[in-house]
Amino acid sequence: MVSYMKLGIIGLPNVGKSTLFNSITKANARVANYPFCTISPNTGTVLVPDKRLDFLEKLYKPKKKIQAVVEFVDIAGLVKGASHGEGLGNQFLEHIRKTSAIVHVIRCFEDKSIAHVTGSGVNPLRDMEIIETELILADLESMSKKLEKLEKSTKVNDKKTLVEKQRLAIRIKTHLNKGSPAINLELTTYEKTMLKDFFLITSKPILYVCNVSENDLPLMENKYTKIVREKLKKSHAQAITICAKIEAELCELSENNQKTFLKDLGLKEPALNRLIKSGYELLGLATFFTAGEDEVRAWTIKKGVLAPQAAGTIHSDFERGFIRAAVMNFDDLTRLGSEKAVKDAGLLKNEGKEYLVEDGDVIEFRFNV
């Protein structure tokens, strides 16, 4: 059960990370052509665009419309040695631990006016390796400390759960020492539950974002993006391409001018839309809706949750006193045009505690506390 998605944007300095953050949040994080211009994590909350919610607003004409939200955290550019305090060091690695997933921005554009932190040319694979290595090293340091504590605890208390956690910690440390992130380690469902207590950075899913030049529009592909995609085939990780520079220009325009600008560039939608969609897919999230005269609202949940847990997203009382859920399929609602028509067609269903909520469900919960 989640109420919103929190994405941490990371990458080497000068890859377009803060430019992307500014454009999608319309915030005022500093952008400069030198490392560490972001000296504290900049956080921005953005509304999730959803045409389904727009339809519900027109249909129900409520007093208010409440969109789902995504929180973005712009984390200062990491450098080689960050896990040992280089650059701004571990303080920024700690900010990553608090996010749901990582958005790793990779430089896939050439620009002689923008210096690369290594002092050499564009090389996305090298950049990816630097970041991954630093995250693994940070987790290794964290696991060493946790193992010390677990060893002390198991000496005075041989409780089964402590012993199991110690064994898992040893496995994880061995795995990390081989240069592989924790997310690649095969675990049982129970072990995955224990893993959460370790707060490992490399256990988080990663969405790779290739930042390209405006010269690569509208396809947004070049030799560097192809290299990244080829690399990710083996890990089944996901990558999207954006042009942060264009997005920065786009966010300064009105909605109508944005549409014209996108059309002229041959683009279908802003990068924010694709970034959010990819984030939802990466984390296995879904959206259900509540609708009425007072408000229409989008709620974010994990895919595959039962109706009572979905109700708990609204309020814990809804989950505790859950009776049933009146569920409409969004497609039925748009096809038939009204809640009454859906009901008359026998398509408004009363579901119980075992109902798995589906993306796009329009639900009214019945509960008693």
XYZ file of C-alpha atoms in Angstrom:
369
model
C 0.000 0.000 0.000
C 1.479 3.355 -1.020
C 0.097 6.861 -1.169
C 2.597 8.267 -3.640
C 5.809 7.547 -5.502
C 9.147 9.084 -4.456
C 11.905 9.127 -7.068
C 15.511 10.129 -6.401
C 17.264 11.671 -9.397
C 20.971 10.856 -9.446
C 23.889 11.020 -11.862
C 27.360 12.452 -12.306
C 27.673 16.255 -12.245
C 26.764 18.134 -15.449
C 24.675 15.374 -17.025
C 21.474 17.490 -17.017
C 20.097 16.153 -13.758
C 19.072 19.462 -12.177
C 17.888 20.818 -15.532
C 15.532 17.842 -15.764
C 14.410 18.302 -12.165
C 13.678 21.979 -12.732
C 11.694 21.334 -15.865
C 9.474 18.621 -14.405
C 8.835 20.321 -11.087
C 9.075 23.953 -12.246
C 11.227 24.426 -9.153
C 14.200 26.698 -8.685
C 17.070 24.320 -8.001
C 20.273 25.998 -9.130
C 21.695 24.923 -12.472
C 25.362 25.623 -13.126
C 28.197 24.221 -15.187
C 30.230 22.960 -12.252
C 29.954 20.064 -9.803
C 28.007 20.217 -6.533
C 25.843 23.250 -7.352
C 23.084 21.298 -5.590
C 24.253 21.342 -1.982
C 21.100 19.948 -0.419
C 18.488 17.623 -1.853
C 15.886 19.639 -3.715
C 12.424 18.156 -3.413
C 9.507 18.846 -5.698
C 6.018 17.352 -5.697
C 4.266 17.161 -9.050
C 0.715 16.230 -10.020
C 0.238 13.082 -12.063
C -1.475 13.875 -15.383
C -4.328 11.412 -15.971
C -6.984 11.818 -18.660
C -9.207 9.353 -16.847
C -9.463 11.719 -13.883
C -10.216 14.588 -16.266
C -13.109 12.542 -17.674
C -14.472 11.859 -14.192
C -14.322 15.566 -13.390
C -16.436 16.403 -16.452
C -18.885 13.606 -15.662
C -19.419 14.251 -11.935
C -18.747 18.022 -11.881
C -17.340 17.809 -8.320
C -16.318 20.642 -6.026
C -12.699 19.590 -6.418
C -10.391 17.274 -8.333
C -7.429 15.709 -6.524
C -4.670 14.185 -8.636
C -2.141 11.605 -7.526
C 1.297 13.030 -6.785
C 4.906 12.064 -7.384
C 7.759 13.391 -5.292
C 11.080 14.003 -7.020
C 14.310 14.475 -5.079
C 17.232 16.038 -6.953
C 20.326 14.577 -5.315
C 23.703 16.293 -5.781
C 25.966 14.907 -8.504
C 27.927 11.892 -7.320
C 31.575 11.374 -8.272
C 34.086 8.561 -8.117
C 34.968 8.095 -4.450
C 31.641 9.422 -3.139
C 31.226 6.333 -0.942
C 34.449 7.350 0.831
C 33.511 11.003 1.169
C 34.765 12.389 -2.150
C 32.813 15.368 -3.473
C 29.929 15.827 -1.097
C 30.167 12.182 -0.117
C 27.946 9.963 1.948
C 25.442 12.611 2.994
C 23.860 12.448 -0.461
C 24.004 8.682 -0.648
C 21.862 8.658 2.490
C 19.185 10.740 0.747
C 18.847 8.007 -1.893
C 17.966 5.428 0.774
C 14.704 7.299 1.477
C 13.366 7.055 -2.095
C 11.101 4.422 -3.682
C 13.241 4.116 -6.802
C 16.216 5.725 -8.504
C 16.194 7.762 -11.705
C 19.751 7.608 -13.060
C 20.376 10.378 -15.586
C 23.114 9.567 -18.113
C 24.817 12.044 -20.419
C 24.224 10.994 -24.019
C 24.948 14.335 -25.687
C 28.075 16.112 -26.872
C 28.692 19.722 -25.896
C 32.206 21.133 -25.647
C 30.962 23.992 -23.476
C 29.875 21.588 -20.724
C 32.784 19.963 -18.931
C 32.689 16.283 -18.007
C 33.609 15.660 -14.385
C 36.246 13.076 -15.385
C 37.908 15.534 -17.746
C 37.400 13.198 -20.698
C 34.784 12.709 -23.411
C 31.232 11.337 -23.372
C 31.139 7.695 -22.290
C 27.803 6.522 -20.871
C 29.019 3.041 -19.908
C 31.884 4.481 -17.868
C 29.497 6.910 -16.169
C 27.031 4.128 -15.343
C 29.827 2.014 -13.892
C 31.108 4.868 -11.705
C 27.675 5.425 -10.174
C 26.925 1.717 -9.711
C 30.301 1.128 -8.062
C 29.777 3.984 -5.608
C 26.317 2.714 -4.667
C 27.651 -0.820 -4.140
C 30.543 0.474 -2.016
C 28.121 2.538 0.070
C 25.968 -0.536 0.660
C 29.039 -2.618 1.543
C 29.978 -0.131 4.228
C 26.411 -0.129 5.515
C 26.230 -3.951 5.565
C 29.549 -4.224 7.434
C 28.129 -2.041 10.205
C 24.853 -3.981 10.309
C 26.710 -7.299 10.476
C 28.751 -6.097 13.451
C 25.549 -5.216 15.289
C 23.906 -8.528 14.337
C 26.923 -10.527 15.500
C 26.797 -8.804 18.881
C 23.039 -9.347 19.125
C 23.170 -13.051 18.249
C 25.828 -13.653 20.927
C 23.413 -12.591 23.658
C 20.194 -13.629 21.895
C 20.089 -16.557 19.479
C 16.530 -15.791 18.448
C 15.720 -17.467 15.132
C 14.861 -14.227 13.308
C 18.169 -12.626 14.322
C 20.134 -15.637 13.118
C 18.255 -15.654 9.817
C 18.862 -11.945 9.366
C 22.564 -12.446 10.082
C 22.790 -15.210 7.461
C 21.056 -12.983 4.908
C 23.396 -10.094 5.734
C 26.411 -12.353 5.079
C 24.930 -13.448 1.735
C 24.271 -9.863 0.708
C 27.765 -8.703 1.673
C 29.325 -11.568 -0.303
C 27.142 -10.693 -3.285
C 28.056 -6.993 -3.106
C 31.748 -7.872 -2.840
C 31.441 -9.495 -6.258
C 30.483 -6.099 -7.685
C 26.799 -6.911 -8.144
C 23.907 -4.769 -6.789
C 21.595 -6.270 -4.172
C 18.610 -6.144 -6.534
C 20.220 -8.933 -8.604
C 20.315 -11.348 -5.661
C 17.694 -14.116 -5.804
C 15.676 -14.074 -2.593
C 12.642 -15.808 -1.132
C 9.553 -13.770 -0.251
C 10.545 -13.937 3.420
C 14.099 -12.804 2.647
C 12.756 -9.884 0.626
C 10.800 -8.809 3.692
C 13.956 -8.945 5.831
C 15.903 -7.087 3.136
C 13.741 -3.991 3.675
C 15.253 -3.582 7.154
C 18.713 -3.104 5.615
C 17.720 0.018 3.594
C 20.116 -0.820 0.779
C 20.492 1.623 -2.087
C 21.244 -1.114 -4.639
C 18.081 -3.013 -3.720
C 16.045 -0.200 -5.276
C 14.805 -0.469 -8.872
C 16.487 1.932 -11.306
C 15.068 3.778 -14.283
C 17.817 4.973 -16.609
C 17.243 8.293 -18.365
C 19.392 9.068 -21.391
C 19.712 12.822 -21.803
C 20.189 13.635 -25.491
C 20.760 16.779 -27.550
C 17.970 18.731 -29.285
C 19.694 17.666 -32.514
C 18.529 14.100 -31.780
C 14.834 15.037 -31.940
C 12.268 13.723 -32.659
C 13.601 10.145 -32.453
C 15.754 10.987 -29.415
C 18.196 8.251 -30.296
C 21.923 8.362 -31.045
C 24.999 6.157 -30.802
C 25.183 6.671 -27.039
C 21.573 5.707 -26.313
C 22.040 2.549 -28.397
C 25.070 1.641 -26.279
C 23.042 2.106 -23.083
C 20.107 0.029 -24.350
C 22.439 -2.769 -25.428
C 24.055 -2.759 -21.983
C 20.678 -2.932 -20.225
C 19.418 -5.904 -22.263
C 21.280 -8.274 -19.957
C 19.817 -6.772 -16.782
C 16.271 -6.291 -18.150
C 16.424 -2.723 -16.791
C 14.376 0.022 -18.411
C 15.640 3.165 -20.121
C 13.877 6.178 -21.587
C 15.329 9.078 -23.563
C 14.666 12.755 -22.923
C 16.103 16.100 -23.915
C 16.392 18.066 -20.675
C 17.220 21.269 -22.538
C 13.961 21.119 -24.522
C 12.004 20.221 -21.370
C 13.431 23.330 -19.680
C 12.086 25.458 -22.528
C 8.781 23.611 -22.531
C 8.006 24.271 -18.866
C 8.136 28.019 -19.473
C 5.226 27.870 -21.949
C 1.468 27.903 -21.454
C -0.399 24.621 -21.921
C -1.593 25.556 -25.427
C 1.855 26.730 -26.490
C 3.337 23.528 -25.077
C 1.137 21.466 -27.365
C 2.179 23.537 -30.390
C 5.848 23.340 -29.399
C 5.689 19.550 -28.944
C 3.919 19.119 -32.279
C 6.539 21.232 -34.062
C 9.272 19.061 -32.538
C 7.490 15.858 -33.491
C 6.965 14.850 -29.846
C 3.740 13.402 -28.425
C 4.064 14.429 -24.771
C 6.408 16.034 -22.221
C 9.136 13.927 -20.607
C 7.315 14.180 -17.261
C 4.450 12.032 -18.554
C 6.782 9.314 -19.795
C 8.882 9.494 -16.639
C 5.844 9.013 -14.400
C 4.462 6.159 -16.518
C 7.821 4.419 -16.447
C 8.062 4.965 -12.683
C 4.651 3.375 -12.148
C 5.659 0.382 -14.282
C 9.015 0.063 -12.531
C 7.430 -0.018 -9.072
C 4.382 -2.048 -10.077
C 1.919 0.697 -9.178
C -1.676 1.179 -10.212
C -4.364 3.864 -9.855
C -7.946 3.569 -8.690
C -10.480 6.390 -8.474
C -13.185 7.597 -6.130
C -15.833 9.868 -7.601
C -18.806 11.865 -6.369
C -20.294 15.344 -6.086
C -17.751 16.476 -3.479
C -14.584 15.306 -5.236
C -13.036 13.011 -7.786
C -9.675 11.624 -6.754
C -6.878 9.354 -7.978
C -5.233 6.979 -5.489
C -1.899 5.211 -5.943
C -1.562 1.573 -4.839
C 0.602 -1.456 -5.518
C -0.743 -3.708 -8.249
C -2.497 -6.787 -6.925
C -3.700 -5.409 -3.577
C -7.006 -6.534 -2.126
C -9.958 -4.182 -1.777
C -9.573 -3.665 2.020
C -5.914 -2.627 1.596
C -6.874 -0.239 -1.195
C -9.536 1.216 1.103
C -6.829 1.667 3.748
C -5.035 4.042 1.372
C -7.934 6.437 1.937
C -8.187 5.914 5.697
C -7.249 3.149 8.131
C -10.889 3.039 9.306
C -11.954 2.062 5.786
C -9.692 -0.976 5.909
C -10.527 -1.950 9.484
C -14.281 -1.712 8.978
C -14.403 -2.829 5.336
C -17.739 -4.357 4.274
C -17.686 -4.297 0.481
C -16.681 -2.255 -2.536
C -18.977 -1.062 -5.317
C -16.746 -1.239 -8.398
C -17.134 0.160 -11.903
C -14.774 -0.520 -14.761
C -13.541 2.792 -16.176
C -13.987 1.633 -19.776
C -17.609 0.685 -19.042
C -18.193 4.117 -17.552
C -16.755 5.953 -20.556
C -18.624 3.699 -23.000
C -22.008 3.984 -21.285
C -21.618 7.603 -20.175
C -22.936 7.560 -16.617
C -22.901 5.656 -13.340
C -26.652 4.989 -13.696
C -26.156 3.457 -17.141
C -23.414 1.196 -15.779
C -25.701 0.108 -12.950
C -28.662 -0.478 -15.286
C -26.449 -2.651 -17.480
C -25.620 -4.801 -14.468
C -21.962 -3.799 -14.595
C -21.712 -2.129 -11.181
C -20.332 -4.964 -9.079
C -20.317 -5.429 -5.323
C -16.991 -6.987 -4.392
C -15.803 -8.450 -1.102
C -12.539 -8.747 0.810
C -10.899 -11.037 -1.757
C -11.326 -8.667 -4.695
C -8.068 -7.637 -6.377
C -8.282 -3.975 -7.307
C -7.443 -3.271 -10.953
C -5.867 -0.196 -12.494
C -8.622 2.236 -13.470
C -11.306 0.878 -11.120
C -13.816 3.477 -9.933
C -14.740 2.432 -6.401
C -17.110 3.366 -3.610
C -16.157 1.655 -0.350
C -18.715 0.601 2.240
C -17.401 0.269 5.784
C -18.511 0.228 9.393
C -16.337 1.073 12.393
